[in-house]
CSV table of C-alpha atoms and ligand atoms in Angstrom, one decimal:
chain,number,residue,atom,x,y,z
A,1,UNK,CA,-22.4,15.5,86.7
A,2,UNK,CA,-19.6,11.8,85.9
A,3,UNK,CA,-16.4,12.5,86.1
A,4,UNK,CA,-15.7,10.4,82.7
A,5,UNK,CA,-18.4,12.6,81.8
A,6,UNK,CA,-17.2,15.8,81.9
A,7,UNK,CA,-13.3,14.7,82.4
A,8,UNK,CA,-12.3,15.8,85.4
A,9,UNK,CA,-8.9,14.7,86.4
A,10,UNK,CA,-9.1,16.4,89.8
A,11,UNK,CA,-12.1,16.9,91.7
A,12,UNK,CA,-11.7,19.2,95.4
A,13,UNK,CA,-15.3,18.6,97.3
A,14,UNK,CA,-16.3,20.9,100.5
A,15,UNK,CA,-12.1,21.0,101.3
A,16,UNK,CA,-11.6,22.7,104.3
A,17,UNK,CA,-7.7,22.6,106.1
A,18,UNK,CA,-6.7,24.0,109.1
A,19,UNK,CA,-3.1,24.5,110.2
A,20,UNK,CA,-3.8,24.6,113.3
A,21,UNK,CA,-6.2,26.8,115.0
A,22,UNK,CA,-6.2,28.9,111.9
A,23,UNK,CA,-8.9,27.3,108.0
A,24,UNK,CA,-7.4,28.3,106.1
A,25,UNK,CA,-9.6,27.0,103.5
A,26,UNK,CA,-13.0,26.2,104.5
A,27,UNK,CA,-15.6,24.2,101.6
A,28,UNK,CA,-13.0,24.9,98.8
A,29,UNK,CA,-14.9,22.6,95.7
A,30,UNK,CA,-13.3,22.6,92.5
A,31,UNK,CA,-12.4,20.7,89.4
A,32,UNK,CA,-9.7,20.5,86.8
A,33,UNK,CA,-9.9,19.4,83.8
A,34,UNK,CA,-8.0,16.6,81.6
A,35,UNK,CA,-5.8,19.1,79.4
A,36,UNK,CA,-6.5,22.3,80.5
A,37,UNK,CA,-5.7,25.0,82.7
A,38,UNK,CA,-6.8,25.9,85.5
A,39,UNK,CA,-6.2,29.0,88.3
A,40,UNK,CA,-6.9,30.1,91.5
A,41,UNK,CA,-6.7,33.8,91.9
A,42,UNK,CA,-6.7,35.5,95.9
A,43,UNK,CA,-5.0,37.9,97.6
A,44,UNK,CA,-2.0,37.3,100.5
A,45,UNK,CA,-3.3,34.5,103.0
A,46,UNK,CA,-5.8,33.5,101.0
A,47,UNK,CA,-5.7,30.3,101.1
A,48,UNK,CA,-4.3,29.5,97.2
A,49,UNK,CA,-1.2,27.5,98.3
A,50,UNK,CA,-3.4,25.4,101.0
A,51,UNK,CA,-4.8,24.8,98.0
A,52,UNK,CA,-2.2,23.0,96.4
A,53,UNK,CA,-0.4,21.6,99.7
A,54,UNK,CA,-3.8,19.6,100.6
A,55,UNK,CA,-3.7,18.4,96.6
A,56,UNK,CA,0.0,17.5,96.5
A,57,UNK,CA,-0.3,15.7,100.4
A,58,UNK,CA,1.6,18.3,102.4
A,59,UNK,CA,-1.5,18.9,104.5
A,60,UNK,CA,-3.8,16.9,105.2
A,61,UNK,CA,-6.9,18.4,104.7
A,62,UNK,CA,-9.4,18.1,108.5
A,63,UNK,CA,-13.1,17.3,106.5
A,64,UNK,CA,-14.0,17.2,102.3
A,65,UNK,CA,-12.1,14.8,99.6
A,66,UNK,CA,-9.3,15.4,97.1
A,67,UNK,CA,-10.3,12.4,94.2
A,68,UNK,CA,-7.7,12.1,90.7
A,69,UNK,CA,-9.1,10.3,87.7
A,70,UNK,CA,-11.8,9.0,90.1
A,71,UNK,CA,-9.2,7.7,93.4
A,72,UNK,CA,-10.3,9.7,96.5
A,73,UNK,CA,-6.1,10.4,97.6
A,74,UNK,CA,-7.0,12.0,100.3
A,75,UNK,CA,-4.3,12.3,102.6
A,76,UNK,CA,-2.3,10.2,100.7
A,77,UNK,CA,1.5,10.0,101.1
A,78,UNK,CA,3.6,13.1,98.9
A,79,UNK,CA,5.2,10.4,97.2
A,80,UNK,CA,3.1,8.5,96.7
A,81,UNK,CA,0.6,11.3,94.6
A,82,UNK,CA,4.1,11.8,92.8
A,83,UNK,CA,4.1,8.4,91.1
A,84,UNK,CA,0.1,8.3,90.6
A,85,UNK,CA,1.0,11.5,88.1
A,86,UNK,CA,0.6,14.8,90.2
A,87,UNK,CA,3.9,16.9,90.5
A,88,UNK,CA,3.3,20.3,92.7
A,89,UNK,CA,6.1,23.6,92.3
A,90,UNK,CA,6.0,24.8,95.7
A,91,UNK,CA,5.9,28.7,96.5
A,92,UNK,CA,9.4,30.3,95.9
A,93,UNK,CA,11.4,28.2,94.1
A,94,UNK,CA,12.4,24.9,95.7
A,95,UNK,CA,15.8,23.7,94.5
A,96,UNK,CA,18.8,22.0,96.0
A,97,UNK,CA,21.4,25.1,96.1
A,98,UNK,CA,23.8,23.1,96.5
A,99,UNK,CA,23.5,20.3,94.0
A,100,UNK,CA,23.6,20.5,90.9
A,101,UNK,CA,21.0,21.8,88.3
A,102,UNK,CA,21.2,18.3,86.3
A,103,UNK,CA,21.0,16.5,90.5
A,104,UNK,CA,18.3,18.4,90.7
A,105,UNK,CA,16.6,17.7,87.4
A,106,UNK,CA,18.1,13.4,88.0
A,107,UNK,CA,16.2,14.2,91.4
A,108,UNK,CA,13.0,15.0,89.8
A,109,UNK,CA,12.6,11.8,88.7
A,110,UNK,CA,13.3,10.0,92.0
A,111,UNK,CA,9.3,7.8,91.5
A,112,UNK,CA,10.9,6.5,88.1
A,113,UNK,CA,12.9,3.6,86.7
A,114,UNK,CA,12.6,3.7,82.9
A,115,UNK,CA,16.2,5.5,82.5
A,116,UNK,CA,15.5,6.6,78.8
A,117,UNK,CA,12.2,7.9,79.5
A,118,UNK,CA,14.5,9.8,82.3
A,119,UNK,CA,16.9,10.9,80.0
A,120,UNK,CA,14.8,11.9,77.7
A,121,UNK,CA,12.8,14.6,79.8
A,122,UNK,CA,15.8,15.9,80.4
A,123,UNK,CA,16.4,16.6,77.0
A,124,UNK,CA,13.2,18.0,76.4
A,125,UNK,CA,13.8,20.2,79.6
A,126,UNK,CA,16.3,22.0,78.2
A,127,UNK,CA,15.1,23.1,75.4
A,128,UNK,CA,12.3,24.4,77.3
A,129,UNK,CA,14.4,26.1,78.7
A,130,UNK,CA,17.7,25.9,76.9
A,131,UNK,CA,19.5,28.2,80.6
A,132,UNK,CA,19.8,25.2,82.5
A,133,UNK,CA,21.0,23.0,79.5
A,134,UNK,CA,24.3,25.4,79.8
A,135,UNK,CA,24.2,25.3,83.3
A,136,UNK,CA,23.7,21.9,83.5
A,137,UNK,CA,26.8,21.7,86.0
A,138,UNK,CA,26.5,24.5,87.7
A,139,UNK,CA,25.0,24.3,91.7
A,140,UNK,CA,21.5,26.1,91.4
A,141,UNK,CA,22.6,27.8,94.3
A,142,UNK,CA,24.6,29.8,91.7
A,143,UNK,CA,21.3,30.6,89.0
A,144,UNK,CA,19.3,33.5,89.5
A,145,UNK,CA,15.5,33.8,90.3
A,146,UNK,CA,14.3,33.3,87.5
A,147,UNK,CA,16.3,30.1,86.4
A,148,UNK,CA,15.7,28.5,89.8
A,149,UNK,CA,11.8,29.0,88.9
A,150,UNK,CA,12.6,27.3,85.6
A,151,UNK,CA,14.6,24.8,87.7
A,152,UNK,CA,11.5,23.7,89.8
A,153,UNK,CA,9.1,24.0,87.0
A,154,UNK,CA,11.6,21.1,85.2
A,155,UNK,CA,11.9,19.5,88.6
A,156,UNK,CA,8.3,19.2,87.9
A,157,UNK,CA,8.6,17.1,85.0
A,158,UNK,CA,10.9,15.2,85.1
A,159,UNK,CA,8.6,13.0,87.4
A,160,UNK,CA,6.4,12.8,83.8
A,161,UNK,CA,3.4,14.2,85.9
A,162,UNK,CA,-0.4,14.1,83.9
A,163,UNK,CA,-0.4,17.0,86.5
A,164,UNK,CA,1.7,20.6,88.0
A,165,UNK,CA,0.1,22.2,91.1
A,166,UNK,CA,2.2,25.6,90.3
A,167,UNK,CA,2.2,27.7,93.2
A,168,UNK,CA,3.1,31.9,92.1
A,169,UNK,CA,5.3,31.1,89.2
A,170,UNK,CA,5.6,34.9,88.3
A,171,UNK,CA,6.3,35.6,92.7
A,172,UNK,CA,9.3,38.0,92.5
A,173,UNK,CA,9.8,37.8,88.9
A,174,UNK,CA,10.7,40.9,86.5
A,175,UNK,CA,7.0,41.4,84.2
A,176,UNK,CA,9.9,39.9,81.2
A,177,UNK,CA,10.2,37.0,83.0
A,178,UNK,CA,7.2,36.5,83.9
A,179,UNK,CA,6.0,36.3,80.4
A,180,UNK,CA,8.8,34.2,79.7
A,181,UNK,CA,7.8,31.2,82.3
A,182,UNK,CA,3.8,31.6,81.4
A,183,UNK,CA,4.7,30.8,77.6
A,184,UNK,CA,6.9,27.7,78.7
A,185,UNK,CA,3.7,27.1,81.2
A,186,UNK,CA,1.1,26.8,77.9
A,187,UNK,CA,3.5,25.8,75.9
A,188,UNK,CA,4.2,22.7,78.4
A,189,UNK,CA,0.2,22.3,78.7
A,190,UNK,CA,0.0,22.7,74.5
A,191,UNK,CA,2.5,19.8,74.0
A,192,UNK,CA,2.2,17.6,76.1
A,193,UNK,CA,-0.8,17.4,76.7
A,194,UNK,CA,-0.7,18.1,80.9
A,195,UNK,CA,-2.8,19.7,83.2
A,196,UNK,CA,-1.7,22.6,85.0
A,197,UNK,CA,-3.6,24.1,88.0
A,198,UNK,CA,-1.9,27.4,89.2
A,199,UNK,CA,-2.4,29.4,91.7
A,200,UNK,CA,-1.4,33.5,91.2
A,201,UNK,CA,-1.8,36.1,92.4
A,202,UNK,CA,-0.7,37.4,88.7
A,203,UNK,CA,-4.6,38.4,87.5
A,204,UNK,CA,-3.3,39.0,84.4
A,205,UNK,CA,-1.5,37.3,83.6
A,206,UNK,CA,-2.7,33.8,84.9
A,207,UNK,CA,-6.4,34.7,83.2
A,208,UNK,CA,-4.3,34.8,79.7
A,209,UNK,CA,-2.7,31.9,80.2
A,210,UNK,CA,-5.4,29.7,81.9
A,211,UNK,CA,-8.5,28.3,80.9
A,212,UNK,CA,-11.5,27.9,83.9
A,213,UNK,CA,-10.2,30.2,86.7
A,214,UNK,CA,-11.5,30.1,91.0
A,215,UNK,CA,-11.7,33.5,92.6
A,216,UNK,CA,-11.0,32.5,96.1
A,217,UNK,CA,-11.4,34.7,99.2
A,218,UNK,CA,-10.8,34.5,102.8
A,219,UNK,CA,-10.0,30.4,102.6
A,220,UNK,CA,-13.6,30.1,100.3
A,221,UNK,CA,-14.8,30.4,96.4
A,222,UNK,CA,-16.4,33.1,95.6
A,223,UNK,CA,-16.5,33.5,91.7
A,224,UNK,CA,-15.3,30.0,89.1
A,225,UNK,CA,-15.9,30.9,85.2
A,226,UNK,CA,-14.0,30.5,82.2
A,227,UNK,CA,-11.1,32.9,82.3
A,228,UNK,CA,-12.6,34.6,78.8
A,229,UNK,CA,-15.7,35.6,81.1
A,230,UNK,CA,-13.9,36.6,84.0
A,231,UNK,CA,-11.4,39.1,82.3
A,232,UNK,CA,-14.8,41.5,81.3
A,233,UNK,CA,-16.3,40.2,85.1
A,234,UNK,CA,-16.9,44.4,87.1
A,235,UNK,CA,-15.0,42.7,90.5
A,236,UNK,CA,-11.9,41.1,88.4
A,237,UNK,CA,-11.1,44.1,86.4
A,238,UNK,CA,-11.4,46.6,89.7
A,239,UNK,CA,-9.4,44.3,92.6
A,240,UNK,CA,-7.2,42.1,90.4
A,241,UNK,CA,-7.0,43.7,87.0
A,242,UNK,CA,-5.8,46.6,88.9
A,243,UNK,CA,-8.0,49.2,87.3
A,244,UNK,CA,-8.8,50.2,91.1
A,245,UNK,CA,-7.2,49.3,94.1
A,246,UNK,CA,-7.3,45.9,95.3
A,247,UNK,CA,-8.1,47.3,99.3
A,248,UNK,CA,-7.4,45.2,101.7
A,249,UNK,CA,-8.4,42.0,102.8
A,250,UNK,CA,-11.8,41.2,103.5
A,251,UNK,CA,-13.4,43.8,102.5
A,252,UNK,CA,-14.1,43.0,99.3
A,253,UNK,CA,-18.4,42.5,98.2
A,254,UNK,CA,-18.3,39.9,96.1
A,255,UNK,CA,-22.0,39.3,94.0
A,256,UNK,CA,-23.3,35.6,95.3
A,257,UNK,CA,-21.0,32.4,93.5
A,258,UNK,CA,-22.0,31.5,90.4
A,259,UNK,CA,-21.6,28.8,88.5
A,260,UNK,CA,-21.8,28.1,85.4
A,261,UNK,CA,-20.4,24.1,85.4
B,301,ATP,N1,3.1,26.8,108.5
B,301,ATP,C1,1.0,27.3,108.8
B,301,ATP,N2,0.7,28.2,110.1
B,301,ATP,C2,0.4,28.9,110.0
B,301,ATP,N3,-0.9,29.1,109.2
B,301,ATP,C3,-0.2,29.6,108.6
B,301,ATP,C4,0.2,28.7,107.3
B,301,ATP,N4,0.7,29.0,106.3
B,301,ATP,C5,0.0,29.5,106.0
B,301,ATP,N5,-1.4,30.3,107.0
B,301,ATP,C6,-2.4,31.0,107.1
B,301,ATP,O1,-3.6,30.3,106.1
B,301,ATP,C7,-3.5,31.5,105.3
B,301,ATP,C8,-3.4,30.9,103.9
B,301,ATP,O2,-2.5,30.9,103.4
B,301,ATP,P1,-1.8,30.6,102.3
B,301,ATP,O3,-0.1,30.3,102.5
B,301,ATP,O4,-2.2,29.1,101.4
B,301,ATP,O5,-2.2,32.0,101.5
B,301,ATP,P2,-2.1,32.3,99.6
B,301,ATP,O6,-2.9,32.8,99.5
B,301,ATP,O7,-1.5,31.0,99.1
B,301,ATP,O8,-1.1,33.2,100.4
B,301,ATP,P3,0.9,34.1,98.7
B,301,ATP,O9,0.0,34.1,98.3
B,301,ATP,O10,0.8,34.8,100.6
B,301,ATP,O11,1.6,32.6,99.5
B,301,ATP,C9,-3.1,32.6,105.8
B,301,ATP,O12,-3.4,33.2,106.6
B,301,ATP,C10,-1.6,31.6,106.5
B,301,ATP,O13,-1.3,33.1,107.6
């Protein structure tokens, strides 16, 4: 379908990416529509982070294309991809530990010249995460893990993105904090209309927050559907929603891939 008609903002077509001889994703095709939260679920090593790195330009694909709003951005420089409107929050809540919270946020706006807009967005970020305002002058390294995750998301927001690529925000966080962070992610999506592509192992949180989901196994998409329908599928219940031990990677027997859109 024509991207303009089905509202697709981000489209991967048959993408393959590798680390030297290690093929991490193979033949990945997916679409993210404007204003939606899309999620990619998968176990350790499935290739989730590699999808985000390939979109954000950290890693050049060996095959296939990445399109954003009908522009082919395959292998673009990461800074130009941020300028174009895509911000990446990498796994592991990367922050500049020796810089203050405020300076981290200012660095997130490195592509912008509109000082008033940057100041406004900093206040907006502080309204999402008031603890960051309280600790604005502290070094980011002094923040707790959860607060660093908040800062990493906030720094991405400071670029005023249309799309946020969010890598495993639940990593290492308590269930309570994970829930809090997901609530803010949904709020950002609803209030700003920010399109979000979220990769997660925590399927429960991701399927509740997202509109549309993909399941990635061994570098390949094996299933996709609305999150509402994915939650009802036996494979998802067994392997991702804790109704059965997830077993060893690669041992799963997924039914033939079905596509609904
Ligand atoms: N820098 C690297 N060099 C070599 N191989 C890598 C590198 N980064 C990832 N890989 C390999 O690529 C594959 C996909 O990794 P990726 O990090 O994308 O998976 P993931 O689904 O995000 O896993 P996790 O949930 O553990 O973060 C894995 O086999 C991994 O070992």
